[in-house]
Amino acid sequence: MSNLWQEDCRGLEMKVIEIKNLVKIYASPFMRKKSIGLNGLNMEVEEGEIFGLLGPNGAGKTTALKIITHLLKPSGGSVTLFGGVGSLEARKRMGFLPENPTFYRHLTGMELLQFYSRLYGKNPTRKELEEKLKVVGLKDSQDRRISGYSKGMLQRIGLIQTLIGDPDLLVLDEPLSGLDPVGRREMKDLIRKVNMEGKTVLFSSHILSDVEAICNRVGIIVDGKMKKVGHIGEILKSEIRYIDIEFEGMEEIDWLNEYGDLKKEGKVIYLRTKDTEKKDKVLKEISRRGGRIISVVPQRQSLEEHFIRTLNE
Amino acid sequence: MSRVFAIASNTFRESIRDKILLSLAVLGFLLIAASKVFVPISIGQQAKVIKDFGVGLIEIFSLLIVVLIGTRILYQEIERKTIYSIISKPVTELDFVLGKFLGLYYLIIVIQLILFSIFILFMKFYLGTIDWFLLNALYFYLFEFLLLDAVAVFLSCFTTPITAGILTLLVFFVGQLSHYLKDLVVVTGVSELSVLVNFLYFALPNFSVFNVKANVVYHLPISVNSYFLAFSYSILYTLILLIISSLLYSLKEYQ
Ligand SMILES: Nc1ncnc2c1ncn2[C@@H]1O[C@H](COP(=O)(O)OP(=O)(O)O)[C@@H](O)[C@H]1O
Ligand SMILES: [Mg+2]
């Protein structure tokens, strides 16, 4: 009974974004060559998740996000937002952080947020906005002109500006680019935090470790097409792992060469084997020959390696 | 509507803080200073010359504002990519175009009020009396530049600021002469011209309906009809241009 109920629930779970066969061709009378931005992209983002759109430069990430946020018009295919609401309603319910964002240079941080609030018909007090600026550490810069903001400050006020309309969905184009390590960590924490508050997040990146660190699901996009989608664990599980065996107290090791790569550092020997099935046999043999096992660590393939492999396919 | 006013006041603020306005102000003061040099030349006619010059100066100054600032306000949003954070919010193309248009109009109103005030003070000190009849020019200018504002916004929908600036100037000057155009065909007798001239006559805004400079300077009566025509012609033409502009904008993409 309860199982059935759960089945029903899963069926009803709303797709915040549903993209089918999306095509974007950049063409203008002044361009001699057409250039393909998206070439039949399929993807779905579910309510409440952090979805990472991962792909190398020129893969079509920005193009996809700009179509979702109504800045570009698709050449083919369809984008359904929040189950099919109209364009204005969809824009009311999402916030967008563009790639390398720029804002009005003549405004101060505070004035910028006041301006954007009015676009949603809101009129928050200075105090309320101050709270928001405090979250990203911009409280002290609130009365400085945007023209004096650093790249990192622009990213941070950019994120706050996406939250002004209290949206259900955040669309962030490379939100971590241009930030220093501390800034990156803070931004990741912020993204996680707003997600915990119930907002769905779609963000793009060409940097794997970022995606690995905060996403529930990842889509790998290459040449305007989705190459692979899944939970990070799932994507990696299906791949061959290797095992690092660390041991010591053995002189004669040449016989191990056929099982994998050997490395010797002082007395300690490392064996990296892809032959997971023969692992037990190797371990037994090492012990039999007087070796002492220090550690056995199964290495999952990193997303990076997986990513590079996907690109080469 | 709150979105339109938000965009309008942001545009107004941007142009106030823009350096171009400052350089225009400097230019204005230079012109006024220059007027001091040659005003004494025409003795007897002094009052008329000052009035003529003042009313003309205010018109030229407003024209420069529209040409130099008005043609950039839309383009800049795209060029500087600030439009990304506008269009991705619940803002329609009509909101955007209206907001930009109104923002420039705020600026025009403020500038005209300031210039007319300065002009009034100038008369008080130089001529000893204030000729209030001159304020009729303000009424006509407000509608003239409402329309020119819309022309600049419309042209900048599909051209660069420089092209839009040149075209705005052309539309303004040809529009001033629009009623002479018809005479041109008659006088020259070249009938091939008439198609072109008729097209220009009907398609281009006729700015001569706002021209009351001779009337205000020489105190010639202005008919009630002229007031009504300036008002209705300007509003109607402006609305049409803004609606077309917002349609053009809804076709736009922001790459
Ligand atoms: N304005 C444009 N004009 C022509 N081609 C473009 C334009 N923007 C992007 N493209 C092309 O579309 C493809 C995808 O670009 P983009 O979406 O920016 O990729 P990403 O954000 O993943 O780096 C690239 O091959 C690029 O050359
Ligand atoms: Mg990009």
Coordinates of C-alpha atoms and ligand atoms in Angstrom, one line a residue:
Chain A
M1 CA 0.0 0.0 0.0
S2 CA 2.6 2.5 1.0
N3 CA 4.7 1.4 -1.9
L4 CA 1.9 2.2 -4.3
W5 CA 1.5 5.6 -2.8
Q6 CA 5.1 6.3 -3.3
E7 CA 5.0 5.3 -6.9
D8 CA 2.1 7.8 -7.4
C9 CA 4.1 10.5 -5.7
R10 CA 7.1 9.9 -8.0
G11 CA 4.9 10.2 -11.0
L12 CA 3.6 13.6 -9.8
E13 CA 7.0 15.0 -8.9
M14 CA 7.3 18.2 -10.9
K15 CA 9.9 18.8 -13.5
V16 CA 11.0 22.4 -13.1
I17 CA 12.7 22.4 -16.5
E18 CA 11.9 20.0 -19.3
I19 CA 14.0 20.5 -22.5
K20 CA 13.3 18.4 -25.6
N21 CA 15.4 18.3 -28.6
L22 CA 16.5 21.9 -28.3
V23 CA 18.3 23.4 -31.2
K24 CA 19.9 26.8 -31.5
I25 CA 21.6 28.1 -34.6
Y26 CA 23.3 31.4 -34.5
A27 CA 22.8 33.1 -37.8
S28 CA 22.6 36.7 -38.8
P29 CA 22.7 38.5 -42.2
F30 CA 26.2 39.7 -41.3
M31 CA 27.6 36.2 -40.4
R32 CA 29.0 34.3 -43.3
K33 CA 29.0 31.0 -41.4
K34 CA 26.2 29.7 -39.2
S35 CA 27.3 28.5 -35.9
I36 CA 25.6 25.8 -33.9
G37 CA 24.9 26.5 -30.3
L38 CA 22.7 23.6 -29.4
N39 CA 22.2 20.5 -31.5
G40 CA 19.2 18.6 -30.1
L41 CA 19.7 19.0 -26.3
N42 CA 17.5 17.0 -24.0
M43 CA 17.5 17.5 -20.3
E44 CA 15.3 17.7 -17.2
V45 CA 15.7 19.4 -13.9
E46 CA 13.6 18.2 -11.0
E47 CA 12.1 20.2 -8.2
G48 CA 14.5 20.7 -5.3
E49 CA 17.7 19.4 -6.8
I50 CA 21.0 21.0 -7.7
F51 CA 21.7 20.1 -11.3
G52 CA 25.1 20.7 -12.7
L53 CA 25.5 21.3 -16.4
L54 CA 29.1 20.3 -17.1
G55 CA 30.9 20.8 -20.4
P56 CA 34.0 22.3 -22.0
N57 CA 34.0 25.8 -23.4
G58 CA 31.8 26.2 -26.4
A59 CA 29.7 23.2 -25.5
G60 CA 26.5 25.2 -25.4
K61 CA 26.0 25.7 -21.6
T62 CA 25.4 29.5 -21.9
T63 CA 23.2 29.1 -24.9
A64 CA 21.0 26.6 -23.1
L65 CA 20.7 28.8 -20.0
K66 CA 19.9 31.9 -22.0
I67 CA 17.1 30.1 -23.8
I68 CA 15.7 29.0 -20.4
T69 CA 15.8 32.6 -19.2
H70 CA 14.2 34.0 -22.4
L71 CA 17.3 35.9 -23.6
L72 CA 17.6 33.8 -26.7
K73 CA 14.9 32.2 -28.8
P74 CA 15.2 28.5 -29.7
S75 CA 15.6 27.6 -33.4
G76 CA 13.9 24.2 -32.7
G77 CA 12.7 22.0 -29.9
S78 CA 10.9 23.0 -26.7
V79 CA 11.5 24.3 -23.3
T80 CA 8.8 23.7 -20.7
L81 CA 9.2 25.6 -17.4
F82 CA 7.3 24.8 -14.2
G83 CA 5.1 22.4 -16.1
G84 CA 4.2 24.9 -18.8
V85 CA 3.5 28.3 -17.4
G86 CA 3.8 31.5 -19.6
S87 CA 6.9 33.4 -20.2
L88 CA 6.2 36.2 -17.8
E89 CA 5.1 33.9 -15.0
A90 CA 8.2 31.7 -15.6
R91 CA 10.5 34.7 -15.3
K92 CA 8.7 35.7 -12.1
R93 CA 9.6 32.3 -10.6
M94 CA 13.3 32.2 -11.6
G95 CA 16.5 34.2 -10.9
F96 CA 19.3 34.3 -13.4
L97 CA 23.0 35.0 -12.8
P98 CA 24.7 35.6 -16.2
E99 CA 28.2 34.5 -17.1
N100 CA 30.7 37.2 -16.1
P101 CA 27.8 39.4 -14.9
T102 CA 27.8 43.2 -15.3
F103 CA 25.5 45.6 -13.5
Y104 CA 24.8 49.3 -13.7
R105 CA 28.1 51.0 -12.9
H106 CA 26.4 54.2 -11.8
L107 CA 24.5 52.6 -9.0
T108 CA 25.7 51.5 -5.5
G109 CA 25.2 48.0 -4.4
M110 CA 22.2 49.1 -2.3
E111 CA 20.6 51.1 -5.1
L112 CA 21.0 48.2 -7.5
L113 CA 19.0 45.8 -5.2
Q114 CA 16.4 48.5 -4.7
F115 CA 16.1 48.9 -8.5
Y116 CA 15.8 45.2 -9.1
S117 CA 13.2 44.9 -6.3
R118 CA 11.0 47.4 -8.0
L119 CA 11.0 45.2 -11.1
Y120 CA 9.2 42.6 -9.1
G121 CA 6.9 45.3 -7.7
K122 CA 8.5 45.0 -4.3
N123 CA 9.7 47.8 -2.1
P124 CA 11.9 46.4 0.6
T125 CA 13.4 48.6 3.3
R126 CA 17.1 49.3 3.4
K127 CA 17.4 47.1 6.5
E128 CA 16.0 44.1 4.6
L129 CA 18.4 44.6 1.8
E130 CA 21.2 45.1 4.2
E131 CA 20.5 41.6 5.6
K132 CA 20.8 40.2 2.1
L133 CA 24.0 42.0 1.4
K134 CA 25.4 40.8 4.7
V135 CA 24.9 37.2 3.8
V136 CA 27.5 37.6 1.0
G137 CA 29.8 39.9 2.9
L138 CA 28.9 43.0 0.9
K139 CA 27.4 45.0 3.8
D140 CA 30.4 47.3 4.0
S141 CA 30.4 47.9 0.3
Q142 CA 26.7 48.7 0.0
D143 CA 27.2 52.4 -0.6
R144 CA 30.0 52.0 -3.1
R145 CA 29.4 52.3 -6.8
I146 CA 29.3 49.0 -8.7
S147 CA 32.0 50.4 -11.0
G148 CA 34.4 49.9 -8.1
Y149 CA 33.4 46.3 -7.5
S150 CA 35.8 43.4 -8.1
K151 CA 35.0 40.4 -10.1
G152 CA 34.2 38.4 -7.0
M153 CA 32.0 41.1 -5.6
L154 CA 30.1 41.2 -8.9
Q155 CA 29.5 37.5 -8.7
R156 CA 28.3 37.8 -5.1
I157 CA 25.9 40.7 -5.7
G158 CA 24.9 38.8 -8.8
L159 CA 23.8 35.9 -6.7
I160 CA 21.8 38.1 -4.3
Q161 CA 20.1 39.8 -7.3
T162 CA 18.8 36.4 -8.4
L163 CA 17.1 35.9 -5.0
I164 CA 15.3 39.3 -5.0
G165 CA 12.1 37.9 -6.4
D166 CA 12.1 34.9 -4.0
P167 CA 12.2 32.5 -7.0
D168 CA 11.7 28.8 -7.1
L169 CA 14.5 28.2 -9.5
L170 CA 18.0 29.7 -9.8
V171 CA 19.8 29.6 -13.1
L172 CA 23.5 30.3 -12.6
D173 CA 26.0 30.5 -15.4
E174 CA 29.5 29.7 -14.2
P175 CA 28.8 31.2 -10.7
L176 CA 32.2 30.1 -9.4
S177 CA 34.4 31.5 -12.2
G178 CA 36.6 34.4 -11.3
L179 CA 36.5 33.7 -7.6
D180 CA 39.5 33.0 -5.4
P181 CA 39.5 29.7 -3.4
V182 CA 37.9 31.3 -0.4
G183 CA 35.2 32.9 -2.6
R184 CA 34.6 29.6 -4.3
R185 CA 33.9 27.9 -1.1
E186 CA 31.6 30.7 0.2
M187 CA 29.7 30.6 -3.1
K188 CA 29.3 26.8 -2.9
D189 CA 28.1 27.1 0.6
L190 CA 25.6 29.7 -0.4
I191 CA 24.3 27.7 -3.3
R192 CA 23.8 24.7 -1.0
K193 CA 22.1 26.9 1.6
V194 CA 19.5 28.3 -0.8
N195 CA 18.9 24.8 -2.1
M196 CA 18.2 23.7 1.5
E197 CA 15.7 26.5 1.7
G198 CA 13.8 24.7 -1.1
K199 CA 15.1 26.4 -4.3
T200 CA 15.9 24.3 -7.3
V201 CA 19.3 25.2 -8.7
L202 CA 20.6 24.7 -12.2
F203 CA 24.2 25.8 -12.7
S204 CA 26.8 25.4 -15.3
S205 CA 30.5 24.9 -15.0
H206 CA 33.5 23.7 -16.9
I207 CA 35.2 22.8 -13.7
L208 CA 34.6 19.3 -12.5
S209 CA 35.5 19.6 -8.8
D210 CA 32.9 22.3 -8.4
V211 CA 30.1 20.1 -9.8
E212 CA 31.3 17.1 -7.9
A213 CA 31.2 19.1 -4.7
I214 CA 27.7 20.5 -4.8
C215 CA 25.5 18.8 -7.3
N216 CA 22.9 16.1 -6.9
R217 CA 22.8 15.3 -10.5
V218 CA 25.1 16.1 -13.4
G219 CA 24.6 16.4 -17.1
I220 CA 27.6 16.3 -19.4
I221 CA 27.1 18.5 -22.4
V222 CA 29.4 18.3 -25.5
D223 CA 28.9 19.9 -28.8
G224 CA 25.4 21.0 -28.0
K225 CA 24.2 17.6 -27.0
M226 CA 23.7 15.9 -23.7
K227 CA 26.2 13.0 -23.5
K228 CA 25.3 11.6 -20.1
V229 CA 23.0 12.4 -17.2
G230 CA 22.8 10.9 -13.7
H231 CA 23.7 11.1 -10.1
I232 CA 27.4 11.5 -9.7
G233 CA 27.7 8.2 -7.9
E234 CA 25.8 6.5 -10.6
I235 CA 27.9 7.9 -13.4
L236 CA 31.0 6.7 -11.7
K237 CA 29.8 3.4 -10.5
S238 CA 29.3 2.1 -13.9
E239 CA 33.0 2.7 -14.6
I240 CA 35.9 0.4 -14.0
R241 CA 37.7 1.2 -10.8
Y242 CA 41.2 0.4 -9.9
I243 CA 42.7 -0.6 -6.6
D244 CA 45.8 0.9 -4.9
I245 CA 47.6 -1.7 -2.7
E246 CA 50.3 -0.4 -0.4
F247 CA 52.7 -2.9 1.2
E248 CA 56.2 -3.3 2.5
G249 CA 58.8 -6.0 3.4
M250 CA 59.3 -7.6 0.1
E251 CA 62.3 -7.6 -2.1
E252 CA 61.3 -9.6 -5.1
I253 CA 58.4 -7.7 -6.8
D254 CA 58.9 -8.1 -10.6
W255 CA 56.3 -10.8 -10.7
L256 CA 53.7 -8.2 -9.8
N257 CA 54.3 -6.3 -13.1
E258 CA 51.6 -8.3 -14.9
Y259 CA 49.0 -7.1 -12.4
G260 CA 49.4 -3.4 -12.7
D261 CA 51.7 -0.4 -12.2
L262 CA 54.4 -0.6 -9.6
K263 CA 56.0 2.2 -7.7
K264 CA 58.7 1.9 -5.0
E265 CA 59.3 4.6 -2.5
G266 CA 61.9 3.5 0.0
K267 CA 60.6 0.4 1.6
V268 CA 57.0 1.0 0.6
I269 CA 55.7 -0.4 -2.6
Y270 CA 52.6 0.7 -4.4
L271 CA 50.6 -1.4 -6.8
R272 CA 47.8 0.1 -8.8
T273 CA 45.8 -2.7 -10.4
K274 CA 42.8 -2.5 -12.6
D275 CA 42.3 -6.2 -12.2
T276 CA 39.7 -6.1 -9.4
E277 CA 38.8 -9.7 -9.8
K278 CA 42.4 -10.9 -9.1
K279 CA 42.7 -8.6 -6.1
D280 CA 42.3 -11.3 -3.6
K281 CA 44.8 -13.6 -5.3
V282 CA 47.4 -10.8 -5.4
L283 CA 46.9 -10.0 -1.7
K284 CA 47.2 -13.6 -0.8
E285 CA 50.4 -14.0 -2.8
I286 CA 51.9 -10.9 -1.3
S287 CA 51.3 -12.2 2.2
R288 CA 52.6 -15.7 1.3
R289 CA 55.9 -14.1 0.1
G290 CA 56.3 -12.3 3.4
G291 CA 55.0 -8.9 2.4
R292 CA 53.0 -6.8 4.9
I293 CA 49.9 -5.1 3.6
I294 CA 49.6 -1.5 4.7
S295 CA 46.5 -0.5 2.9
V296 CA 44.1 -1.5 0.2
V297 CA 42.2 1.4 -1.3
P298 CA 39.7 1.0 -4.1
Q299 CA 39.9 4.1 -6.2
R300 CA 36.7 5.3 -7.9
Q301 CA 37.4 6.9 -11.1
S302 CA 37.2 10.7 -10.6
L303 CA 34.6 12.7 -12.4
E304 CA 37.5 14.4 -14.2
E305 CA 38.7 11.2 -15.8
H306 CA 35.2 10.2 -16.7
F307 CA 34.6 13.6 -18.2
I308 CA 37.7 13.4 -20.4
R309 CA 36.7 10.0 -21.5
T310 CA 33.2 11.2 -22.4
L311 CA 34.8 14.0 -24.5
N312 CA 36.9 11.5 -26.4
E313 CA 34.0 9.2 -27.2
Chain B
M1 CA 3.6 50.2 -14.4
S2 CA 5.9 50.3 -11.4
R3 CA 8.5 48.4 -13.6
V4 CA 8.3 51.2 -16.2
F5 CA 8.9 53.9 -13.6
A6 CA 11.7 51.9 -12.0
I7 CA 13.5 51.6 -15.4
A8 CA 12.7 55.3 -16.2
S9 CA 14.2 56.6 -13.0
N10 CA 17.2 54.4 -13.3
T11 CA 17.8 55.7 -16.8
F12 CA 17.3 59.3 -15.6
R13 CA 19.8 58.7 -12.8
E14 CA 22.3 57.1 -15.2
S15 CA 22.3 60.0 -17.6
I16 CA 22.6 62.5 -14.7
R17 CA 25.6 60.6 -13.5
D18 CA 26.9 60.2 -17.1
K19 CA 29.8 62.4 -18.0
I20 CA 28.2 63.4 -21.3
L21 CA 25.7 65.5 -19.6
L22 CA 28.4 67.4 -17.8
S23 CA 30.2 68.1 -21.1
L24 CA 26.9 69.3 -22.6
A25 CA 26.4 71.7 -19.6
V26 CA 29.9 73.1 -20.3
L27 CA 29.0 73.5 -23.9
G28 CA 25.8 75.3 -22.9
F29 CA 27.6 77.8 -20.7
L30 CA 30.2 78.4 -23.5
L31 CA 27.3 79.3 -25.8
I32 CA 25.7 81.6 -23.3
A33 CA 29.1 83.3 -22.7
A34 CA 29.5 83.6 -26.5
S35 CA 26.1 85.3 -26.7
K36 CA 27.3 88.0 -24.3
V37 CA 30.0 88.9 -26.8
F38 CA 27.8 89.5 -29.8
V39 CA 24.6 90.6 -28.3
P40 CA 25.6 94.3 -28.0
I41 CA 26.3 94.4 -31.8
S42 CA 22.6 94.9 -32.7
I43 CA 21.6 97.9 -30.7
G44 CA 17.9 98.6 -30.6
Q45 CA 17.1 95.1 -31.6
Q46 CA 18.8 93.8 -28.4
A47 CA 15.7 92.4 -26.7
K48 CA 14.5 90.5 -29.8
V49 CA 17.9 89.1 -30.4
I50 CA 18.2 87.9 -26.9
K51 CA 14.8 86.2 -27.0
D52 CA 15.4 84.7 -30.4
F53 CA 18.8 83.4 -29.3
G54 CA 17.6 82.1 -26.0
V55 CA 14.6 80.2 -27.4
G56 CA 16.8 78.8 -30.1
L57 CA 19.6 77.8 -27.7
I58 CA 17.2 75.8 -25.5
E59 CA 16.0 73.9 -28.6
I60 CA 19.5 73.1 -29.8
F61 CA 20.5 72.0 -26.3
S62 CA 17.5 69.7 -26.0
L63 CA 18.2 68.4 -29.5
L64 CA 21.8 67.5 -28.5
I65 CA 20.5 65.7 -25.4
V66 CA 18.3 63.5 -27.5
V67 CA 20.9 62.9 -30.1
L68 CA 23.8 62.2 -27.8
I69 CA 22.1 60.5 -24.9
G70 CA 18.8 59.3 -26.2
T71 CA 20.4 57.2 -29.0
R72 CA 22.6 55.4 -26.5
I73 CA 20.3 54.5 -23.6
L74 CA 19.0 51.4 -25.2
Y75 CA 22.2 50.3 -27.0
Q76 CA 24.2 50.6 -23.8
E77 CA 22.0 48.1 -22.0
I78 CA 22.8 45.5 -24.7
E79 CA 26.4 46.5 -25.1
R80 CA 27.1 46.4 -21.4
K81 CA 24.9 43.3 -21.0
T82 CA 23.0 44.9 -18.2
I83 CA 19.9 43.9 -20.1
Y84 CA 20.4 40.3 -19.2
S85 CA 19.3 41.0 -15.6
I86 CA 16.3 43.0 -16.9
I87 CA 14.8 40.7 -19.5
S88 CA 15.3 37.6 -17.4
K89 CA 13.1 39.2 -14.8
P90 CA 9.3 39.6 -15.2
V91 CA 9.7 42.7 -17.5
T92 CA 8.1 42.9 -20.9
E93 CA 9.7 44.5 -24.0
L94 CA 7.0 47.2 -23.7
D95 CA 8.0 47.9 -20.1
F96 CA 11.6 48.2 -21.1
V97 CA 11.1 50.5 -24.1
L98 CA 8.6 52.7 -22.3
G99 CA 10.9 52.9 -19.3
K100 CA 13.9 53.9 -21.4
F101 CA 11.8 56.4 -23.3
L102 CA 10.3 57.9 -20.1
G103 CA 13.7 58.1 -18.5
L104 CA 15.0 60.3 -21.3
Y105 CA 11.9 62.3 -21.1
Y106 CA 12.4 63.0 -17.4
L107 CA 15.8 64.3 -18.4
I108 CA 14.4 66.5 -21.1
I109 CA 11.7 68.0 -18.8
V110 CA 14.3 68.8 -16.1
I111 CA 16.7 70.3 -18.6
Q112 CA 14.0 72.5 -20.2
L113 CA 12.8 73.7 -16.8
I114 CA 16.3 74.6 -15.7
L115 CA 17.1 76.3 -19.0
F116 CA 13.9 78.3 -19.1
S117 CA 14.5 79.4 -15.5
I118 CA 18.0 80.5 -16.4
F119 CA 16.5 82.3 -19.4
I120 CA 14.0 84.1 -17.3
L121 CA 16.6 85.3 -14.8
F122 CA 18.8 86.3 -17.8
M123 CA 15.9 88.5 -19.1
K124 CA 15.3 90.0 -15.7
F125 CA 18.9 91.1 -15.4
Y126 CA 19.6 92.1 -18.9
L127 CA 16.3 93.6 -20.1
G128 CA 14.8 94.5 -16.8
T129 CA 11.5 92.8 -17.6
I130 CA 10.4 89.3 -18.1
D131 CA 8.5 88.4 -21.2
W132 CA 6.2 85.6 -20.0
F133 CA 4.8 85.1 -23.4
L134 CA 8.0 83.3 -24.2
L135 CA 6.9 80.4 -22.0
N136 CA 4.6 79.4 -24.8
A137 CA 7.7 78.0 -26.4
L138 CA 8.1 75.6 -23.4
Y139 CA 4.7 74.1 -24.1
F140 CA 5.6 73.4 -27.7
Y141 CA 9.1 72.1 -26.9
L142 CA 7.7 69.6 -24.4
F143 CA 5.7 68.0 -27.1
E144 CA 8.3 68.4 -29.8
F145 CA 10.9 66.6 -27.7
L146 CA 8.5 63.9 -26.6
L147 CA 8.2 63.0 -30.2
L148 CA 11.9 63.4 -30.9
D149 CA 12.6 61.2 -27.9
A150 CA 10.4 58.5 -29.4
V151 CA 12.1 58.9 -32.8
A152 CA 15.5 58.3 -31.2
V153 CA 14.3 55.3 -29.2
F154 CA 12.7 53.9 -32.4
L155 CA 15.8 54.4 -34.5
S156 CA 18.2 53.0 -31.9
C157 CA 16.2 49.7 -32.0
F158 CA 18.0 48.7 -35.1
T159 CA 21.1 50.9 -35.5
T160 CA 24.2 51.9 -33.6
P161 CA 24.1 55.1 -31.6
I162 CA 26.1 57.0 -34.2
T163 CA 23.8 56.0 -37.1
A164 CA 20.8 56.6 -34.9
G165 CA 22.2 60.0 -33.9
I166 CA 22.7 61.1 -37.5
L167 CA 19.3 59.8 -38.5
T168 CA 17.6 61.6 -35.6
L169 CA 19.2 64.8 -36.6
L170 CA 18.1 64.3 -40.2
V171 CA 14.6 63.5 -39.2
F172 CA 14.5 66.6 -37.0
F173 CA 15.8 69.0 -39.7
V174 CA 13.9 67.5 -42.6
G175 CA 10.8 67.4 -40.4
Q176 CA 11.2 71.1 -39.7
L177 CA 11.2 71.8 -43.4
S178 CA 8.6 69.3 -44.2
H179 CA 6.1 71.9 -45.4
Y180 CA 8.6 73.4 -47.8
L181 CA 9.1 70.1 -49.4
K182 CA 5.8 70.2 -51.2
D183 CA 6.6 73.7 -52.5
L184 CA 9.8 72.3 -53.9
V185 CA 8.0 70.0 -56.3
V186 CA 5.9 72.9 -57.6
V187 CA 8.8 75.3 -57.9
T188 CA 11.2 72.9 -59.7
G189 CA 8.5 71.2 -61.7
V190 CA 10.4 67.9 -61.5
S191 CA 7.4 65.5 -61.1
E192 CA 9.7 62.5 -60.3
L193 CA 10.5 64.2 -57.1
S194 CA 6.9 64.2 -56.0
V195 CA 6.8 60.5 -55.0
L196 CA 9.8 60.8 -52.8
V197 CA 8.6 64.1 -51.4
N198 CA 5.2 62.8 -50.7
F199 CA 6.7 59.8 -48.9
L200 CA 8.9 62.0 -46.8
Y201 CA 6.0 64.4 -46.1
F202 CA 3.8 61.7 -44.8
A203 CA 6.2 59.3 -43.2
L204 CA 8.5 61.7 -41.4
P205 CA 7.2 63.5 -38.4
N206 CA 6.3 67.0 -39.2
F207 CA 8.2 69.1 -36.7
S208 CA 7.0 72.4 -38.1
V209 CA 3.8 72.0 -36.1
F210 CA 5.9 72.8 -33.0
N211 CA 7.6 75.8 -34.5
V212 CA 6.3 78.9 -32.7
K213 CA 9.6 80.7 -32.4
A214 CA 8.6 83.7 -34.5
N215 CA 5.3 83.9 -32.7
V216 CA 6.8 84.0 -29.2
V217 CA 9.6 86.4 -30.1
Y218 CA 7.4 88.8 -32.1
H219 CA 4.3 88.3 -30.0
L220 CA 2.2 87.0 -32.9
P221 CA -0.9 85.3 -31.7
I222 CA -0.9 81.5 -31.4
S223 CA -4.2 79.8 -32.4
V224 CA -5.9 77.4 -30.1
N225 CA -5.6 74.9 -32.9
S226 CA -1.9 75.0 -32.8
Y227 CA -1.9 74.1 -29.1
F228 CA -4.2 71.2 -29.8
L229 CA -2.3 70.1 -32.9
A230 CA 1.0 70.0 -31.2
F231 CA -0.4 68.0 -28.3
S232 CA -2.4 65.4 -30.3
Y233 CA 0.1 65.0 -33.1
S234 CA 3.0 64.4 -30.7
I235 CA 1.1 62.0 -28.5
L236 CA -0.3 60.0 -31.4
Y237 CA 3.0 59.7 -33.3
T238 CA 4.9 58.9 -30.1
L239 CA 2.5 56.1 -29.2
I240 CA 2.8 54.6 -32.7
L241 CA 6.6 54.7 -32.6
L242 CA 6.8 53.2 -29.1
I243 CA 4.5 50.3 -30.0
I244 CA 6.6 49.5 -33.1
S245 CA 9.7 49.8 -31.1
S246 CA 8.5 47.3 -28.5
L247 CA 7.5 44.9 -31.2
L248 CA 11.0 45.2 -32.7
Y249 CA 12.4 44.6 -29.2
S250 CA 10.3 41.4 -28.8
L251 CA 12.0 40.0 -31.8
K252 CA 15.4 40.7 -30.4
E253 CA 17.9 38.3 -28.9
Y254 CA 20.6 39.0 -26.5
Q255 CA 23.7 37.1 -27.5
Ligands
LIG1 N1 26.7 35.1 -30.3 C1 27.1 34.0 -30.9 N2 27.3 34.0 -32.3 C2 27.7 32.9 -32.9 N3 28.0 31.8 -32.3 C3 27.9 31.7 -31.0 C4 27.4 32.8 -30.2 N4 27.4 32.5 -28.9 C5 27.8 31.2 -28.9 N5 28.1 30.7 -30.1 C6 28.5 29.4 -30.5 O1 27.7 28.4 -29.8 C7 28.5 27.4 -29.2 C8 28.1 27.3 -27.8 O2 28.5 28.5 -27.1 P1 28.2 28.7 -25.6 O3 26.8 28.4 -25.3 O4 28.7 30.0 -25.2 O5 29.1 27.6 -24.9 P2 29.6 27.5 -23.4 O6 28.8 28.4 -22.5 O7 29.4 26.0 -23.0 O8 31.0 27.8 -23.3 C9 29.9 27.7 -29.5 O9 30.4 26.9 -30.5 C10 29.9 29.2 -29.9 O10 30.9 29.3 -31.0
MG2 MG 29.5 29.9 -21.3

